[in-house]
Short mmCIF file of N, CA and C in Angstrom, two decimals:
data_model
loop_
_atom_site.label_atom_id
_atom_site.label_comp_id
_atom_site.label_asym_id
_atom_site.label_seq_id
_atom_site.Cartn_x
_atom_site.Cartn_y
_atom_site.Cartn_z
N MET A 1 32.62 -2.94 17.70
CA MET A 1 31.33 -3.04 17.78
C MET A 1 30.57 -2.59 16.38
N SER A 2 29.65 -3.22 15.96
CA SER A 2 29.04 -3.14 14.68
C SER A 2 28.16 -2.33 14.92
N ALA A 3 27.55 -1.28 13.70
CA ALA A 3 26.76 -0.49 13.65
C ALA A 3 25.37 -1.00 13.72
N PRO A 4 24.03 -0.56 14.34
CA PRO A 4 22.95 -1.65 14.29
C PRO A 4 22.46 -1.67 12.83
N ILE A 5 21.67 -2.52 12.54
CA ILE A 5 21.00 -2.98 11.24
C ILE A 5 20.22 -2.04 11.15
N PRO A 6 20.14 -1.02 10.17
CA PRO A 6 18.73 -0.19 9.64
C PRO A 6 17.78 -1.10 9.50
N ARG A 7 16.40 -0.59 10.15
CA ARG A 7 15.18 -1.29 9.98
C ARG A 7 14.67 -0.73 8.15
N PRO A 8 13.94 -1.80 7.61
CA PRO A 8 13.72 -1.59 6.13
C PRO A 8 12.79 -0.35 5.91
N ARG A 9 12.74 0.41 5.25
CA ARG A 9 11.57 1.16 5.14
C ARG A 9 10.59 0.45 4.27
N PRO A 10 9.56 0.78 4.80
CA PRO A 10 7.93 -0.26 4.36
C PRO A 10 7.63 0.39 2.95
N ARG A 11 7.38 -0.37 1.87
CA ARG A 11 6.80 -0.18 0.51
C ARG A 11 5.40 -0.27 0.90
N LEU A 12 5.15 1.42 0.44
CA LEU A 12 3.80 1.75 0.82
C LEU A 12 2.79 1.91 -0.71
N PHE A 13 1.68 1.57 -0.89
CA PHE A 13 0.71 1.69 -1.71
C PHE A 13 -0.83 1.97 -1.33
N LEU A 14 -1.48 2.74 -2.10
CA LEU A 14 -3.06 2.75 -2.10
C LEU A 14 -3.46 2.00 -3.17
N ALA A 15 -4.60 1.42 -2.51
CA ALA A 15 -4.85 0.30 -3.08
C ALA A 15 -7.06 0.07 -2.74
N LEU A 16 -7.32 -0.38 -3.79
CA LEU A 16 -8.74 -0.83 -3.39
C LEU A 16 -8.50 -2.49 -3.08
N TRP A 17 -9.07 -2.87 -1.99
CA TRP A 17 -9.34 -4.13 -1.48
C TRP A 17 -10.69 -4.60 -1.85
N PRO A 18 -10.74 -6.07 -2.14
CA PRO A 18 -12.03 -6.79 -2.58
C PRO A 18 -12.79 -7.05 -1.36
N ASP A 19 -14.05 -6.94 -1.17
CA ASP A 19 -14.56 -7.68 -0.04
C ASP A 19 -14.68 -9.49 -0.18
N ALA A 20 -15.37 -9.93 0.41
CA ALA A 20 -15.83 -11.04 0.37
C ALA A 20 -16.79 -11.67 -1.16
N ALA A 21 -17.52 -11.40 -1.24
CA ALA A 21 -18.17 -11.21 -2.20
C ALA A 21 -17.28 -11.08 -3.67
N VAL A 22 -16.66 -9.96 -3.47
CA VAL A 22 -15.71 -9.93 -4.91
C VAL A 22 -14.88 -11.24 -4.84
N ARG A 23 -13.85 -11.17 -3.78
CA ARG A 23 -12.97 -12.29 -3.76
C ARG A 23 -13.39 -13.84 -4.24
N ALA A 24 -14.98 -13.66 -3.58
CA ALA A 24 -15.54 -15.05 -4.23
C ALA A 24 -15.75 -15.31 -5.75
N ALA A 25 -16.14 -14.19 -6.42
CA ALA A 25 -16.29 -14.25 -7.68
C ALA A 25 -14.98 -13.98 -8.60
N LEU A 26 -14.20 -13.28 -8.05
CA LEU A 26 -12.62 -13.60 -8.45
C LEU A 26 -12.00 -14.96 -8.45
N ARG A 27 -12.33 -16.04 -7.56
CA ARG A 27 -11.95 -17.12 -6.90
C ARG A 27 -12.71 -18.02 -8.17
N GLU A 28 -13.54 -17.72 -8.46
CA GLU A 28 -14.47 -18.41 -9.61
C GLU A 28 -13.87 -18.29 -10.99
N GLN A 29 -13.13 -16.91 -10.91
CA GLN A 29 -12.36 -16.76 -12.67
C GLN A 29 -11.50 -17.22 -12.40
N VAL A 30 -10.55 -17.32 -11.58
CA VAL A 30 -9.12 -18.07 -11.46
C VAL A 30 -9.42 -19.75 -11.88
N LEU A 31 -10.40 -20.25 -11.48
CA LEU A 31 -10.87 -21.67 -11.54
C LEU A 31 -11.17 -21.63 -13.01
N CYS A 32 -11.54 -20.92 -13.66
CA CYS A 32 -11.54 -20.99 -15.45
C CYS A 32 -11.03 -20.88 -16.21
N TRP A 33 -9.28 -20.44 -15.74
CA TRP A 33 -8.09 -20.30 -16.48
C TRP A 33 -7.64 -21.85 -16.47
N GLY A 34 -6.96 -21.94 -17.42
CA GLY A 34 -6.20 -22.91 -17.68
C GLY A 34 -4.45 -22.40 -17.17
N TRP A 35 -3.73 -22.67 -16.18
CA TRP A 35 -2.58 -22.22 -15.67
C TRP A 35 -1.34 -23.08 -15.95
N PRO A 36 -0.51 -22.66 -16.53
CA PRO A 36 0.88 -23.63 -16.67
C PRO A 36 1.21 -23.51 -15.73
N ASP A 37 2.15 -24.83 -15.67
CA ASP A 37 2.90 -25.45 -14.16
C ASP A 37 3.66 -24.03 -13.53
N ALA A 38 4.62 -23.21 -14.34
CA ALA A 38 5.27 -22.31 -13.90
C ALA A 38 4.66 -21.13 -13.11
N ALA A 39 2.82 -20.87 -13.29
CA ALA A 39 2.43 -19.70 -12.94
C ALA A 39 2.42 -19.57 -11.25
N ARG A 40 2.56 -18.61 -11.20
CA ARG A 40 2.67 -18.09 -9.82
C ARG A 40 1.15 -17.42 -8.80
N ARG A 41 0.53 -17.72 -9.01
CA ARG A 41 -0.85 -17.37 -8.81
C ARG A 41 -0.88 -16.67 -7.67
N TYR A 42 -1.51 -15.34 -7.48
CA TYR A 42 -1.49 -14.83 -6.29
C TYR A 42 -2.55 -15.40 -5.03
N ASP A 43 -2.15 -15.58 -3.70
CA ASP A 43 -3.03 -15.81 -3.04
C ASP A 43 -4.29 -14.88 -3.12
N GLU A 44 -5.57 -15.27 -2.59
CA GLU A 44 -6.54 -14.62 -2.53
C GLU A 44 -6.44 -13.42 -1.63
N ALA A 45 -5.88 -13.51 -0.53
CA ALA A 45 -5.50 -12.57 0.50
C ALA A 45 -4.71 -11.32 0.12
N ASP A 46 -4.14 -11.76 -1.48
CA ASP A 46 -3.39 -10.60 -1.98
C ASP A 46 -3.97 -9.78 -3.36
N TRP A 47 -5.10 -10.31 -3.51
CA TRP A 47 -5.90 -9.31 -4.52
C TRP A 47 -6.32 -8.23 -4.27
N HIS A 48 -5.87 -7.16 -5.03
CA HIS A 48 -6.06 -6.09 -4.65
C HIS A 48 -6.07 -4.93 -6.18
N LEU A 49 -6.23 -3.79 -6.30
CA LEU A 49 -6.43 -3.08 -7.36
C LEU A 49 -5.38 -1.73 -6.69
N THR A 50 -4.21 -1.50 -7.49
CA THR A 50 -3.48 -0.40 -6.80
C THR A 50 -3.73 0.82 -7.35
N LEU A 51 -4.16 1.87 -6.40
CA LEU A 51 -4.40 3.26 -6.97
C LEU A 51 -2.95 3.98 -7.45
N HIS A 52 -2.05 4.00 -6.37
CA HIS A 52 -1.05 4.79 -6.82
C HIS A 52 0.24 3.98 -5.77
N PHE A 53 1.33 3.86 -6.35
CA PHE A 53 2.54 3.14 -5.58
C PHE A 53 3.39 4.29 -4.90
N LEU A 54 3.61 4.24 -3.66
CA LEU A 54 4.61 5.38 -3.07
C LEU A 54 5.72 4.96 -2.89
N GLY A 55 6.41 3.70 -2.63
CA GLY A 55 7.69 3.34 -2.69
C GLY A 55 7.96 3.11 -0.95
N ASN A 56 9.35 3.14 -1.00
CA ASN A 56 9.83 2.92 0.20
C ASN A 56 10.11 3.86 0.77
N LEU A 57 9.14 4.69 1.83
CA LEU A 57 9.46 6.03 2.93
C LEU A 57 9.58 5.71 3.96
N PRO A 58 10.43 6.55 4.84
CA PRO A 58 10.82 6.50 6.47
C PRO A 58 9.60 6.02 6.81
N SER A 59 9.82 5.32 8.09
CA SER A 59 8.23 5.48 8.99
C SER A 59 7.47 6.61 9.45
N GLU A 60 8.77 7.23 9.89
CA GLU A 60 8.33 8.89 10.50
C GLU A 60 7.41 9.51 9.57
N ARG A 61 7.06 9.15 8.48
CA ARG A 61 6.30 9.75 7.47
C ARG A 61 4.80 9.33 7.71
N LEU A 62 4.47 8.23 8.19
CA LEU A 62 3.49 7.31 8.03
C LEU A 62 2.41 8.66 8.61
N ALA A 63 2.59 9.07 9.92
CA ALA A 63 1.68 9.89 10.57
C ALA A 63 0.85 10.83 9.41
N GLY A 64 1.75 11.63 8.73
CA GLY A 64 1.63 12.73 7.92
C GLY A 64 0.91 12.32 6.65
N LEU A 65 1.35 10.88 6.34
CA LEU A 65 0.58 10.15 4.99
C LEU A 65 -0.95 10.14 5.47
N ARG A 66 -0.88 9.49 6.53
CA ARG A 66 -2.26 9.04 6.84
C ARG A 66 -3.14 10.21 7.00
N ALA A 67 -2.84 11.39 7.33
CA ALA A 67 -4.04 12.37 7.21
C ALA A 67 -3.99 13.42 5.87
N GLY A 68 -2.93 13.03 5.13
CA GLY A 68 -2.77 13.85 3.84
C GLY A 68 -3.30 13.36 2.96
N LEU A 69 -3.70 11.85 2.68
CA LEU A 69 -3.96 11.24 2.12
C LEU A 69 -5.38 10.84 1.81
N ALA A 70 -6.53 11.59 3.12
CA ALA A 70 -7.80 11.20 3.00
C ALA A 70 -8.40 12.20 1.85
N VAL A 71 -9.22 11.61 0.94
CA VAL A 71 -9.93 12.03 -0.15
C VAL A 71 -11.11 12.15 0.10
N ASP A 72 -12.14 12.37 -0.41
CA ASP A 72 -13.46 12.09 -0.50
C ASP A 72 -13.79 11.01 -1.45
N VAL A 73 -14.55 10.14 -1.22
CA VAL A 73 -14.74 8.83 -2.10
C VAL A 73 -16.02 9.15 -2.38
N GLU A 74 -16.52 8.87 -3.84
CA GLU A 74 -17.82 8.85 -4.15
C GLU A 74 -17.87 7.40 -4.50
N PRO A 75 -18.81 6.97 -4.02
CA PRO A 75 -18.82 5.32 -4.08
C PRO A 75 -19.58 5.27 -5.63
N PHE A 76 -18.81 4.00 -6.13
CA PHE A 76 -18.99 3.68 -7.26
C PHE A 76 -19.05 2.11 -7.75
N GLU A 77 -19.39 1.50 -8.73
CA GLU A 77 -19.04 0.31 -9.11
C GLU A 77 -18.17 -0.25 -10.02
N LEU A 78 -16.98 -0.61 -10.01
CA LEU A 78 -16.09 -0.91 -10.67
C LEU A 78 -16.50 -2.03 -11.50
N VAL A 79 -16.62 -2.52 -12.71
CA VAL A 79 -16.84 -3.94 -13.25
C VAL A 79 -15.10 -4.38 -13.94
N LEU A 80 -14.84 -5.36 -13.52
CA LEU A 80 -13.76 -6.10 -13.89
C LEU A 80 -14.27 -6.76 -14.86
N ASP A 81 -14.25 -6.38 -16.29
CA ASP A 81 -14.85 -7.07 -17.44
C ASP A 81 -13.86 -7.72 -18.57
N ARG A 82 -12.35 -7.71 -18.17
CA ARG A 82 -11.52 -8.38 -19.26
C ARG A 82 -10.32 -8.97 -18.54
N ALA A 83 -10.30 -10.07 -19.17
CA ALA A 83 -9.16 -11.03 -18.93
C ALA A 83 -7.74 -10.92 -20.12
N GLU A 84 -7.04 -10.74 -19.57
CA GLU A 84 -5.58 -10.08 -20.48
C GLU A 84 -4.58 -10.83 -19.91
N LEU A 85 -3.62 -10.86 -20.90
CA LEU A 85 -2.15 -11.59 -20.39
C LEU A 85 -1.23 -10.53 -20.91
N TRP A 86 -0.53 -9.68 -20.17
CA TRP A 86 0.18 -8.46 -20.22
C TRP A 86 1.66 -9.21 -19.97
N ARG A 87 2.35 -9.44 -21.28
CA ARG A 87 3.30 -10.42 -21.22
C ARG A 87 3.19 -11.84 -20.57
N SER A 88 3.83 -11.73 -19.26
CA SER A 88 3.77 -13.06 -18.58
C SER A 88 2.85 -12.80 -17.33
N ILE A 89 2.24 -11.79 -17.17
CA ILE A 89 1.41 -11.40 -15.96
C ILE A 89 -0.34 -11.40 -16.35
N ALA A 90 -0.89 -12.37 -15.85
CA ALA A 90 -2.43 -12.57 -15.83
C ALA A 90 -3.20 -11.33 -14.90
N VAL A 91 -3.91 -10.71 -15.39
CA VAL A 91 -4.56 -9.63 -14.85
C VAL A 91 -6.10 -9.53 -15.46
N LEU A 92 -6.78 -9.10 -14.83
CA LEU A 92 -8.33 -8.58 -15.16
C LEU A 92 -8.63 -7.07 -14.88
N THR A 93 -8.98 -6.21 -16.03
CA THR A 93 -9.19 -5.25 -16.00
C THR A 93 -10.48 -4.68 -16.52
N CYS A 94 -10.74 -3.58 -16.70
CA CYS A 94 -12.03 -2.60 -17.01
C CYS A 94 -11.95 -2.07 -18.01
N GLU A 95 -13.23 -1.86 -18.94
CA GLU A 95 -13.03 -1.09 -20.43
C GLU A 95 -14.53 -0.78 -20.66
N PRO A 96 -14.93 0.29 -20.32
CA PRO A 96 -14.53 1.47 -19.90
C PRO A 96 -13.86 1.59 -18.75
N VAL A 97 -12.72 2.56 -18.32
CA VAL A 97 -12.81 2.34 -16.79
C VAL A 97 -13.89 3.65 -16.44
N ALA A 98 -14.16 3.30 -14.99
CA ALA A 98 -15.26 4.13 -14.26
C ALA A 98 -14.67 5.59 -14.34
N PRO A 99 -15.39 6.39 -14.70
CA PRO A 99 -15.06 7.83 -14.30
C PRO A 99 -14.83 8.07 -12.91
N ALA A 100 -15.53 7.27 -11.81
CA ALA A 100 -15.29 7.74 -10.66
C ALA A 100 -13.91 7.09 -10.21
N LEU A 101 -13.40 6.02 -10.72
CA LEU A 101 -12.20 5.52 -10.25
C LEU A 101 -10.90 6.33 -10.66
N LEU A 102 -11.30 6.89 -12.01
CA LEU A 102 -10.26 7.84 -12.57
C LEU A 102 -10.42 9.37 -11.94
N ARG A 103 -11.37 9.74 -11.16
CA ARG A 103 -11.59 10.48 -10.40
C ARG A 103 -10.57 10.22 -8.85
N LEU A 104 -11.22 9.57 -8.28
CA LEU A 104 -10.18 9.04 -7.21
C LEU A 104 -8.72 8.74 -7.42
N HIS A 105 -8.19 8.43 -8.28
CA HIS A 105 -7.01 8.38 -8.62
C HIS A 105 -6.13 9.68 -8.94
N ALA A 106 -7.07 10.83 -9.70
CA ALA A 106 -6.30 11.70 -9.88
C ALA A 106 -6.50 12.51 -8.50
N ALA A 107 -7.71 12.72 -7.54
CA ALA A 107 -7.39 13.01 -6.13
C ALA A 107 -6.37 12.70 -5.39
N LEU A 108 -6.22 11.37 -5.26
CA LEU A 108 -5.01 10.89 -4.86
C LEU A 108 -3.58 11.23 -5.29
N GLY A 109 -3.61 11.62 -6.61
CA GLY A 109 -2.12 11.76 -7.28
C GLY A 109 -1.76 13.47 -6.82
N GLN A 110 -3.16 14.03 -6.66
CA GLN A 110 -2.87 15.58 -6.03
C GLN A 110 -2.66 15.39 -4.92
N ALA A 111 -3.27 14.63 -3.78
CA ALA A 111 -2.79 14.18 -2.26
C ALA A 111 -1.21 14.32 -2.29
N LEU A 112 -0.64 13.39 -3.22
CA LEU A 112 0.70 12.81 -3.18
C LEU A 112 1.47 14.26 -3.39
N GLN A 113 1.25 14.88 -4.12
CA GLN A 113 1.69 15.93 -4.77
C GLN A 113 1.76 17.09 -3.58
N ARG A 114 1.01 17.11 -2.85
CA ARG A 114 0.62 18.08 -1.67
C ARG A 114 1.64 17.72 -0.59
N LEU A 115 1.88 16.43 -0.72
CA LEU A 115 2.69 15.94 0.69
C LEU A 115 4.26 15.55 0.23
N GLY A 116 4.25 16.34 -1.04
CA GLY A 116 5.47 16.01 -1.49
C GLY A 116 6.10 14.77 -2.41
N LEU A 117 5.49 14.22 -2.68
CA LEU A 117 5.38 12.91 -3.42
C LEU A 117 5.17 12.82 -4.98
N GLU A 118 5.82 12.60 -5.88
CA GLU A 118 5.45 12.55 -6.95
C GLU A 118 4.73 11.26 -7.55
N PRO A 119 3.54 11.39 -8.02
CA PRO A 119 2.93 10.18 -8.55
C PRO A 119 3.49 10.00 -9.70
N ASP A 120 3.45 8.48 -10.14
CA ASP A 120 3.77 8.06 -11.42
C ASP A 120 3.12 8.65 -12.72
N ALA A 121 4.22 8.85 -13.83
CA ALA A 121 3.97 9.59 -14.51
C ALA A 121 3.30 8.75 -15.89
N ARG A 122 3.07 7.66 -15.81
CA ARG A 122 2.87 6.57 -16.87
C ARG A 122 0.98 6.87 -16.87
N PRO A 123 0.59 6.51 -17.98
CA PRO A 123 -0.73 6.28 -17.62
C PRO A 123 -1.38 5.43 -16.99
N TYR A 124 -2.43 6.03 -16.31
CA TYR A 124 -3.09 4.89 -15.09
C TYR A 124 -3.91 3.46 -15.75
N ARG A 125 -3.39 2.46 -15.60
CA ARG A 125 -4.05 1.08 -16.07
C ARG A 125 -4.43 0.56 -15.31
N PRO A 126 -5.65 0.64 -14.70
CA PRO A 126 -6.32 -0.37 -13.16
C PRO A 126 -6.30 -1.85 -13.62
N HIS A 127 -6.18 -2.58 -12.86
CA HIS A 127 -5.93 -3.75 -13.10
C HIS A 127 -5.69 -4.50 -11.88
N LEU A 128 -6.01 -5.71 -11.77
CA LEU A 128 -6.04 -6.95 -10.56
C LEU A 128 -5.00 -7.99 -11.30
N THR A 129 -3.95 -8.22 -10.76
CA THR A 129 -3.11 -9.15 -10.86
C THR A 129 -3.33 -10.58 -10.03
N LEU A 130 -3.67 -11.56 -10.96
CA LEU A 130 -4.13 -12.78 -10.99
C LEU A 130 -2.77 -13.76 -10.63
N ALA A 131 -1.82 -13.63 -11.61
CA ALA A 131 -0.71 -14.33 -11.14
C ALA A 131 0.50 -13.77 -12.46
N ARG A 132 1.48 -14.12 -11.87
CA ARG A 132 2.80 -13.75 -12.66
C ARG A 132 3.43 -15.03 -13.02
N SER A 133 4.62 -15.14 -14.18
CA SER A 133 5.16 -16.56 -15.08
C SER A 133 4.01 -17.21 -15.27
N ALA A 134 2.77 -15.98 -16.28
CA ALA A 134 1.76 -16.78 -16.81
C ALA A 134 2.10 -17.37 -18.49
N VAL A 135 2.97 -17.37 -18.90
CA VAL A 135 3.24 -17.27 -20.04
C VAL A 135 2.48 -18.58 -20.75
N GLY A 136 1.38 -18.72 -21.78
CA GLY A 136 0.80 -19.52 -22.00
C GLY A 136 -0.38 -20.16 -21.29
N ALA A 137 -1.06 -19.29 -20.18
CA ALA A 137 -2.26 -19.35 -19.61
C ALA A 137 -3.33 -19.13 -20.59
N GLN A 138 -4.07 -20.05 -20.47
CA GLN A 138 -5.28 -20.26 -21.08
C GLN A 138 -6.52 -19.29 -20.37
N LEU A 139 -7.19 -18.20 -21.01
CA LEU A 139 -7.64 -17.15 -20.70
C LEU A 139 -9.16 -18.24 -20.40
N ALA A 140 -9.94 -17.83 -19.54
CA ALA A 140 -11.55 -18.39 -19.51
C ALA A 140 -12.10 -18.16 -21.15
N LEU A 141 -12.82 -18.86 -21.09
CA LEU A 141 -13.85 -18.79 -22.53
C LEU A 141 -15.03 -17.73 -22.31
N GLU A 142 -15.61 -17.94 -21.19
CA GLU A 142 -16.37 -16.63 -21.09
C GLU A 142 -15.69 -15.20 -20.49
N PRO A 143 -15.95 -14.28 -21.01
CA PRO A 143 -15.16 -12.62 -20.46
C PRO A 143 -15.68 -12.65 -18.86
N PRO A 144 -15.06 -11.98 -18.28
CA PRO A 144 -15.42 -11.92 -16.94
C PRO A 144 -16.35 -10.79 -16.75
N ARG A 145 -17.13 -10.86 -15.58
CA ARG A 145 -17.84 -9.65 -15.36
C ARG A 145 -18.03 -9.58 -13.78
N ILE A 146 -17.07 -9.05 -13.37
CA ILE A 146 -17.14 -9.05 -11.48
C ILE A 146 -17.59 -7.57 -11.81
N ALA A 147 -18.53 -7.35 -10.49
CA ALA A 147 -19.06 -5.91 -10.11
C ALA A 147 -18.56 -6.00 -8.66
N TRP A 148 -17.68 -5.06 -8.83
CA TRP A 148 -17.31 -4.44 -7.45
C TRP A 148 -17.69 -3.14 -6.80
N PRO A 149 -18.54 -3.49 -5.96
CA PRO A 149 -18.61 -2.00 -5.18
C PRO A 149 -17.54 -1.67 -4.49
N VAL A 150 -17.18 -0.04 -4.79
CA VAL A 150 -16.24 0.52 -4.41
C VAL A 150 -16.59 1.68 -3.32
N ARG A 151 -16.18 1.56 -2.09
CA ARG A 151 -16.79 2.63 -0.92
C ARG A 151 -15.42 3.29 -0.40
N GLY A 152 -14.30 2.73 -0.65
CA GLY A 152 -12.97 3.30 -0.22
C GLY A 152 -11.78 2.46 -0.40
N TYR A 153 -11.03 3.31 0.26
CA TYR A 153 -9.58 2.45 -0.52
C TYR A 153 -8.69 2.31 0.91
N ALA A 154 -7.43 1.99 0.75
CA ALA A 154 -6.60 1.58 1.97
C ALA A 154 -5.23 2.16 1.62
N LEU A 155 -4.23 2.51 2.73
CA LEU A 155 -3.01 3.10 2.66
C LEU A 155 -2.57 1.27 2.94
N VAL A 156 -1.40 0.85 2.43
CA VAL A 156 -1.00 -0.50 2.69
C VAL A 156 0.03 -0.38 2.51
N ARG A 157 1.26 -1.20 3.32
CA ARG A 157 2.61 -1.98 3.56
C ARG A 157 2.58 -2.88 3.18
N SER A 158 3.57 -2.91 2.58
CA SER A 158 4.16 -4.67 2.26
C SER A 158 5.11 -5.05 3.41
N THR A 159 4.81 -6.17 4.31
CA THR A 159 5.23 -6.29 5.24
C THR A 159 6.76 -6.84 5.22
N GLY A 160 7.14 -7.85 4.15
CA GLY A 160 8.18 -8.29 3.95
C GLY A 160 8.11 -10.09 4.51
N ASP A 161 6.93 -10.13 5.46
CA ASP A 161 6.91 -11.03 6.14
C ASP A 161 6.25 -12.47 5.14
N PRO A 162 6.82 -13.45 5.05
CA PRO A 162 5.85 -14.52 3.97
C PRO A 162 4.59 -14.71 4.50
N ARG A 163 4.54 -14.70 6.14
CA ARG A 163 3.40 -15.21 6.83
C ARG A 163 1.97 -14.39 6.49
N TRP A 164 2.39 -13.05 6.15
CA TRP A 164 1.36 -11.89 5.98
C TRP A 164 1.83 -11.15 5.11
N ARG A 165 1.26 -10.67 4.01
CA ARG A 165 2.32 -9.84 2.94
C ARG A 165 1.98 -8.36 2.99
N TYR A 166 0.50 -8.28 3.51
CA TYR A 166 0.16 -6.45 3.63
C TYR A 166 -0.36 -6.29 4.89
N ASP A 167 -0.33 -4.99 5.33
CA ASP A 167 -0.62 -4.42 6.44
C ASP A 167 -1.49 -3.30 5.88
N ALA A 168 -2.84 -3.16 6.60
CA ALA A 168 -3.46 -2.16 6.22
C ALA A 168 -3.01 -0.74 7.13
N VAL A 169 -2.58 0.11 6.61
CA VAL A 169 -1.95 1.34 7.92
C VAL A 169 -3.49 2.04 8.23
N GLN A 170 -4.08 2.46 7.12
CA GLN A 170 -5.19 3.24 7.25
C GLN A 170 -6.11 3.03 6.36
N GLN A 171 -7.60 3.09 6.43
CA GLN A 171 -8.53 2.96 5.93
C GLN A 171 -9.06 3.87 5.15
N TYR A 172 -9.71 4.52 4.28
CA TYR A 172 -10.61 5.54 3.97
C TYR A 172 -11.76 5.25 3.26
N PRO A 173 -12.88 5.65 3.58
CA PRO A 173 -13.30 6.08 4.95
C PRO A 173 -13.57 4.59 5.44
N ASP A 174 -13.97 3.49 4.36
CA ASP A 174 -14.66 2.42 4.96
C ASP A 174 -13.75 1.62 5.30
N PRO A 175 -14.08 0.87 6.63
CA PRO A 175 -12.68 -0.04 7.03
C PRO A 175 -12.78 -1.65 6.55
N GLN A 176 -14.13 -1.76 5.44
CA GLN A 176 -14.15 -2.76 4.70
C GLN A 176 -12.98 -2.99 3.50
N CYS A 177 -12.49 -2.00 3.44
CA CYS A 177 -11.81 -1.78 1.84
C CYS A 177 -10.15 -1.94 2.42
N LYS A 178 -10.01 -2.94 3.36
CA LYS A 178 -8.59 -2.99 3.84
C LYS A 178 -8.28 -5.00 3.57
N PRO A 179 -7.12 -5.15 3.65
CA PRO A 179 -6.90 -6.51 3.96
C PRO A 179 -7.62 -7.13 5.25
N GLU A 180 -8.07 -8.42 5.14
CA GLU A 180 -8.84 -8.63 6.36
C GLU A 180 -7.84 -9.52 7.20
N PRO A 181 -7.88 -9.23 8.34
CA PRO A 181 -6.78 -9.79 9.13
C PRO A 181 -6.84 -11.52 9.42
N HIS A 182 -7.74 -12.10 8.78
CA HIS A 182 -8.16 -13.50 8.81
C HIS A 182 -7.50 -14.12 7.76
N LEU A 183 -7.56 -13.25 6.63
CA LEU A 183 -6.98 -13.66 5.18
C LEU A 183 -5.59 -13.40 4.94
N ILE A 184 -5.13 -12.53 6.14
CA ILE A 184 -3.55 -12.03 5.48
C ILE A 184 -2.58 -13.29 5.88
N ARG A 185 -2.07 -13.84 5.19
CA ARG A 185 -0.93 -15.14 5.19
C ARG A 185 0.00 -14.37 5.77
#
C-alpha cells in the first residue's frame, strides 16, 4: 500500500487588488502597448501589486496568519505612472513611491517577523506585472497615469488550478481589495 500523496502547501502572498475602475484603466494601458507574439499577458483577474511574498506554508498556519497580518491601513492613492520592461517582464511602477505604501509594506514586514517569518531582504520595488516573455514589447507612447485608491490589502493563495489562479484568504479591512469571484478564472 502506498503512502497518501501529501497535499501541496499553498503559496501565499499579501497584495493590493485593483477594483473595477482601476482594472478598466489597466485594460486601456495594455491595449496601448505593442506586444510580441511570444508575450504572455496576464489576465486582468490576475493583476495585483504584491506587498510581501510569504511562500509555501502549511495550511495549519492560516488561522494565525489571518489574525497576525492585520495592520492599520491609512487610505492613500497609488499612482502607476511608469511603464517599464524589466528584462522580459512588462510592468507598471510608480515614481515616487507613495509614502503610505512604504509604511504599509514596513508594517506588514514587522507583522511577518512577529509571526516568525522573514520578509524579503531585497529593496521593495512595487510594480504590477502586465506580461512575461515581453522582450521587444513597445511601450505606450503616452506614459500611464493610473490612480488607484488603496483602502486595504489581501492575504492571497495561489490555487494551482488553471480555472482560478488566486483565492483571497483574508481581506484587510476592505472587502473590495480582493480578487472578485466572477473575475477569477
